[in-house]
Each structure stands twice: as C-alpha cells, then as structure tokens.
Amino acid sequence: MRIRFNDVSLRDGHQSLLATRMTTDQILNVLDELKKADLNSIEAWGGATLDATMRYLNEDPWERLDKIYSSLGPAVPIRALCRGQNLFGYNPYPDEIVDEFNRLAVQSGVAVMRIFDALNDPENLKTAVKAVKEENGIFDGAIAYTTGPVFDADYFVDYALKLEELGADIITIKDMAGLLSPQMTYELITKLKAKISLPLHLHTHTTPGYGHLNGVIAMALGIDAVDTAFMSMSGGSSLPSIEILSVFGKKMGRSVGYDPKLFAEIDNRLRAIRKELEPFDKLNTPMPFPVVLPRQLEEKIGRIIDYVDKKDFNHALKEMHELEKMFNFSPPDYLVLEAQIPGGMYTNLLLQLESFNATDRIQDVMKEIVEVRRDAGYPPLVTPTSQIVGVQAVMNVIKGKYKMVTAPFKALVQGAYGKTPSPIDTDFRKMITGKSEPSFYLKEDVDFGDPFCDECGMPLCSTPKERLLYLLFPQTAEVFLKNKRLKDYTREREKEYEQIREFSEQIGEGGWF
C-alpha cells in the first residue's frame, strides 16, 4: 500500500520554527532538488507568508507564487492554506474578496487549497470552496482539531461528512497545536475511514511530542498522506520528519518513495537556510538523518512498530521520545497539553500581561481561558479565536470578570464569526452584546475604493493582485506598495532623464542640424 507525504518545509515549517523569514530566493534554491522528490504536494504559500513577505522581507507574495510555480510546473502540486471567510485576517471578509482571492490563487498555480474554519462552521467555507472548485482547484477540507467537553471523535466525523457534502476532494485532520493524542489518533482515523470514502490526510504538529508516533499510527491504519517536513525543518513546534516516517513506512511494508541520497541533499540545503536564519531560531535543530540506518535505530523502529501493532501506545511513545532524543529534537512542550493552547498563544499572553506589569498572573489567565472558552461556546483555540479568547481572559484577570469586553470577543459571542461548536447561553450573549439572539456572518465593511500614492502621483495598486493585498492587509500592504510605487516612479524619472541626456548629446554633436 502506498503512503504519500505532503512537504510543508517551505511554509508551515519555517513559519513554525523561523518566524516565516525564509526568502523567495532561499525557497527557489531548495525547489531545484525538492521537485525531484516523489511528493504528493508541496505546501509553499498561504498562512502567515502573505503578510510576512511584505512586512519583513519586502517581497510580493504573488510574485513568490509565480516564481514557485514557474520552477515546479504542473507536475508537483502546490498547496496553499486559506481560513475560509477569514482568509488571512481576523475578521470575516466580504464574499467578493474571498471569491476573487481564491480564484486568482488557483489561476496563479495553487493546485490544492486547504480550507478550514476556526469554528468548524461549514457556512464559513462556502464562498472559498465555490471559487476553488469553479477554477478546477482541489478542495482540501480541513477539520480544526481541538479538545474539550464537546469534542469527541463523533463530532469530528460528523464535520467530515459535512465537508464531504460541500464537495471536498480530500479530508484532512488539522491538528495545529499538536493536541491529538496517540489514542485519539487511532480512534479518529478508524472512525473516519469507516464513514468517508475520500482520501484522508493527517496534519499534526510535534509540539507536545506526539507527532511522529501519530504519523506511524496513521500509516498503520492506511492513511493516504501525512504532512511532514525535512529533518532540519521538523520537530519542536513544526511537524514530523519525512525521513523518520519514510523509514517507518518502509519497515511496515508500505511504498513511500524514499530516496535517502536525494532527501539528504534537500535537507542539507534547508539546513543551510536555517543556519542563515539563526537569529529567529529558538529551538533545537535535529541532526541529519543517516543514509544507512545503524542497527540500534533499526531495532528501535521495529520495537515501536510492534508496540503500535499491539495498541500499546504508552510504550511506543516512550521509545519514540528516545528516538527523537537521539537526533536532538526539542523536548516535548507539555504546557500545550496542560493549558490546551498553542505555544505561540502562551507567548502572546505573557507579552500582554507584561504590558500590565502582571506576568505573575499567568496561571490565573490559564484558568480564565478555560472559563472564557466555555462561555463563548467552546471555539477551537486556533487563529483568530485563540487570540480573541486569550485577550479576553487577560482582560478578565486584570480588569474584572467581563468588566471590559473587547470588540472581537463581542463579535464572536454575537455570531459574527459563525456558529460556535456549542450553543452560547442566551443570558450571557445579552450581557455581552445587549442582544439575546445571534447575528451570524457579519462581514467586515471594506472600502473598495482604489487608494492613491500622493508621493508619486499614481494609484497605489497597479494590478488586481496588489489591490487584494491592500484589502487583506491594509497597513502592511500600504507601506509595501508605496515603496514599490516610489521605485516605479524613480525608474520612470531615470528613464526620462536618460532620454533627455541622449537628446542633448545628439544636439551637441550636430545630429539634429
């Protein structure tokens, strides 16, 4: 049986480990070799990359996509990420923007669009799905995995069936925070495969130390594909290593398309890039994976597979952690499990408390998050709901219980982000919003007027793609596009001056008389 791998090194890998700082040139340097690997898809766009390329790298994300597609061609599918109606911002966008963005993305080379919603509300996916499908793109329907009283395996299976009804071509378990336990991995994949006929993929981060074992369990159950990163971009808050899962797959009798020498060359290039981005690197860099496996490693892999076959996940996890330690992976971050929040969210909470000179109250905020999340209908703690719930918890601890309510939290409770997994108490909604009944899908008002660059005397946006960047990221894009227009303006003036100079020289030489 064939197991495929989706590589995320060029998107989620460096977003998770290196603050999304990989440049387009660095990406293209890896693509030369990466496109030779037998990969199911390469995730190289979407997520935080659009904002980060403009904000930190002074690069155009659409130009990055064009260059990636030019390098890969249609043979290797490019995958991108889209948060449904929210796209990449923190508020629901009008249908026109969601539609145009997804159409242009597919037209520009995105073959697979992974679409998900922070609330697992299928209503928030419809506009994006329609655009992708009408452009003949592949709709990868992602389940936002989380934990809590209302989230059992049957909840996620029911949502997968809704995604199938929406026209999904793929169903993905998307475990952004790494909360998926080995036992739940087994139960959920087993139930999903019994209920859906679509290809099933697994996306799970390694933050609390479950990712590699989850990948092995998924392969044992016949998963169609697993998201992975190459060794130097794996582990920590990133995803499982493609090298490690490949050798496990081979040992389990699966066909995995593993080329040790090619993978080593790709990893060497990524390792050099990670070294270049060292100022943004806060976690361990795993050691290179050996081309020829030592006997000790072979034996450990065999023991883990035996434990998985026996469903003894406790001993399998212990052995896997020992294997990860052999390669210098970052140790498991159990805080994610205890607080039920992604690691990045914890860092943001500390920064917010620091502004109030109250970092000593972080445990109070951790407890308050549980209560705020319950009051708000148990939203999965992923972007943007993780920030909304977290900030409100900080306000409750600092200012008093709902004495100061943030605008995003009010919108969440009112229904502006969609239907929450669990109903919100009517009295609570009235206390927070002044209204007892919800109002769903209140999309953000957007000024569709074309902005102007006064400094250079021309429109700020010169293409529909640039206009979308401005509508999606007005503050970041305004600075980026203004610099771009000023360069255009300078280039035009230099061209005019050159023409004048040539004309003057011709006159001086008598060429016009």
Tab-separated table of N, CA and C in Angstrom, residues 41 77 81 107 111 129 132 159 162 181-182 206 278 292 303 373 392 397 424 441 491 511:
chain	number	residue	atom	x	y	z
A	41	SER	N	2.407	16.663	-2.546
A	41	SER	CA	2.253	18.102	-2.792
A	41	SER	C	3.313	18.843	-2.001
A	77	PRO	N	2.088	19.361	-7.380
A	77	PRO	CA	1.035	20.281	-6.933
A	77	PRO	C	1.512	21.220	-5.822
A	81	LEU	N	-2.926	27.502	1.972
A	81	LEU	CA	-3.814	27.455	3.135
A	81	LEU	C	-4.732	28.667	3.130
A	107	GLN	N	-5.617	30.302	-10.269
A	107	GLN	CA	-5.153	30.696	-11.601
A	107	GLN	C	-3.640	30.909	-11.624
A	111	ALA	N	-2.630	24.421	-6.785
A	111	ALA	CA	-3.421	23.268	-7.234
A	111	ALA	C	-4.355	22.765	-6.144
A	129	VAL	N	-14.859	27.694	-1.204
A	129	VAL	CA	-14.972	26.398	-1.870
A	129	VAL	C	-15.513	26.568	-3.285
A	132	VAL	N	-12.785	27.958	-5.619
A	132	VAL	CA	-11.725	26.978	-5.908
A	132	VAL	C	-12.230	25.908	-6.866
A	159	TYR	N	-18.423	16.383	11.249
A	159	TYR	CA	-17.953	17.540	10.490
A	159	TYR	C	-17.315	17.102	9.171
A	162	LYS	N	-19.903	16.669	6.657
A	162	LYS	CA	-20.363	17.965	6.134
A	162	LYS	C	-19.400	18.491	5.076
A	181	SER	N	-3.781	13.101	20.674
A	181	SER	CA	-3.044	12.047	21.369
A	181	SER	C	-2.963	10.794	20.502
A	182	PRO	N	-2.017	9.906	20.771
A	182	PRO	CA	-1.943	8.662	20.002
A	182	PRO	C	-3.241	7.848	20.060
A	206	THR	N	4.414	18.558	16.259
A	206	THR	CA	5.151	17.729	17.215
A	206	THR	C	5.375	18.430	18.554
A	278	GLU	N	19.368	31.996	11.709
A	278	GLU	CA	19.623	31.669	13.113
A	278	GLU	C	19.083	32.704	14.108
A	292	VAL	N	22.382	5.410	5.676
A	292	VAL	CA	22.336	3.992	6.035
A	292	VAL	C	21.992	3.899	7.520
A	303	ARG	N	10.772	-2.069	17.386
A	303	ARG	CA	10.048	-2.167	18.664
A	303	ARG	C	8.828	-1.242	18.672
A	373	ARG	N	-13.550	30.323	27.280
A	373	ARG	CA	-13.826	29.437	26.141
A	373	ARG	C	-15.178	28.733	26.309
A	392	GLN	N	-9.383	38.251	25.936
A	392	GLN	CA	-10.497	38.475	26.855
A	392	GLN	C	-10.202	37.895	28.235
A	397	VAL	N	-8.902	38.943	34.006
A	397	VAL	CA	-7.999	38.837	35.150
A	397	VAL	C	-7.545	40.217	35.616
A	424	ILE	N	-24.232	29.165	22.786
A	424	ILE	CA	-23.897	30.163	23.803
A	424	ILE	C	-25.149	30.501	24.603
A	441	TYR	N	-22.450	35.840	10.583
A	441	TYR	CA	-21.742	36.218	9.355
A	441	TYR	C	-21.838	37.707	9.046
A	491	ARG	N	12.185	54.940	-11.317
A	491	ARG	CA	12.613	54.285	-12.545
A	491	ARG	C	12.138	55.054	-13.783
A	511	GLY	N	23.700	66.398	-34.588
A	511	GLY	CA	22.909	65.369	-35.241
A	511	GLY	C	21.528	65.831	-35.667
